[in-house]
Amino acid sequence: MIHPIVKYGDPVLETPAKVVQEFDEELQKMVADMFESMYAANGVGLAAPQIGIGRRVAVIDVSNGKNQEAKIVCANPEIIHFEGEQREEEGCLSVPGFRGHVARPLYVTVRAQDASGKEFEMRGEGLLARAFCHEIDHLNGILFITHLSMLKRDLIKRKISKLKKAGDW
Ligand code: NI
């Protein structure tokens, strides 16, 4: 089922999500819905709070649905190692229409559980490293605009308030 993506302003996006303890059928359904919702929105990553669910689950596919093997489910993910730096433009499905340059590590190693609860470690480089950082931030209630300069962030927030007033957000 495709869920609408929750937009900036909803408190669920700025609340740390809860640890996943049950790897049951309900979780499998949520993960399938998250992939479906992410592809429908043309995203490469989605965190559960973005469909209004405050649980520590993220899905990532930097191939944009082209490669079945690129599908990654991370439950309770943690960054256990990072190195290097990249500075690229970043956006977020929950902050549509706005992008900004964010510094992230070039390499990131994540420890997480898959949809069945099995623990794994994965190293990502470039876009995948960025996606890991961005999605784990979501699970901690942090949006990418937090990493922008105060000037840029305030500008985006002002534009969003205008859109809200006009009923366009
Ligand atoms: Ni995002």
PDB file of C-alpha atoms in Angstrom, residues 3 10 15 18 22-23 25 52 59-61 73 76 87 105 113 116 118 138 145 148 151-152 155 160-161:
ATOM      1  CA  HIS A   3       1.294   5.834   2.010  1.00  0.00           C
ATOM      2  CA  ASP A  10       4.662  17.020  11.465  1.00  0.00           C
ATOM      3  CA  THR A  15      10.787  12.699  17.346  1.00  0.00           C
ATOM      4  CA  LYS A  18      11.424   3.560  18.870  1.00  0.00           C
ATOM      5  CA  GLU A  22       9.097  -7.659  16.981  1.00  0.00           C
ATOM      6  CA  PHE A  23      10.062  -8.899  13.534  1.00  0.00           C
ATOM      7  CA  GLU A  25       4.162 -10.072   9.902  1.00  0.00           C
ATOM      8  CA  GLY A  52       3.951   8.437  10.154  1.00  0.00           C
ATOM      9  CA  VAL A  59      14.576   1.225   3.441  1.00  0.00           C
ATOM     10  CA  ILE A  60      17.157   2.229   0.849  1.00  0.00           C
ATOM     11  CA  ASP A  61      17.584   1.533  -2.856  1.00  0.00           C
ATOM     12  CA  VAL A  73      16.159  -2.934   4.883  1.00  0.00           C
ATOM     13  CA  ASN A  76      17.685  -0.456  14.408  1.00  0.00           C
ATOM     14  CA  ARG A  87      29.790  17.469   0.079  1.00  0.00           C
ATOM     15  CA  PRO A 105      31.284  10.884   5.391  1.00  0.00           C
ATOM     16  CA  GLN A 113      19.004  -5.960  11.528  1.00  0.00           C
ATOM     17  CA  SER A 116      13.710 -10.985   9.856  1.00  0.00           C
ATOM     18  CA  LYS A 118      19.116 -11.010  11.570  1.00  0.00           C
ATOM     19  CA  HIS A 138      15.474  10.514  10.316  1.00  0.00           C
ATOM     20  CA  ILE A 145      17.948  21.007   6.827  1.00  0.00           C
ATOM     21  CA  LEU A 148      22.480  23.565   6.519  1.00  0.00           C
ATOM     22  CA  LEU A 151      20.687  31.385   6.943  1.00  0.00           C
ATOM     23  CA  LYS A 152      19.765  28.719   4.410  1.00  0.00           C
ATOM     24  CA  LEU A 155      15.086  30.753   4.292  1.00  0.00           C
ATOM     25  CA  ILE A 160       7.546  26.506   3.842  1.00  0.00           C
ATOM     26  CA  SER A 161       5.470  28.730   6.191  1.00  0.00           C
TER      27      SER A 161
END
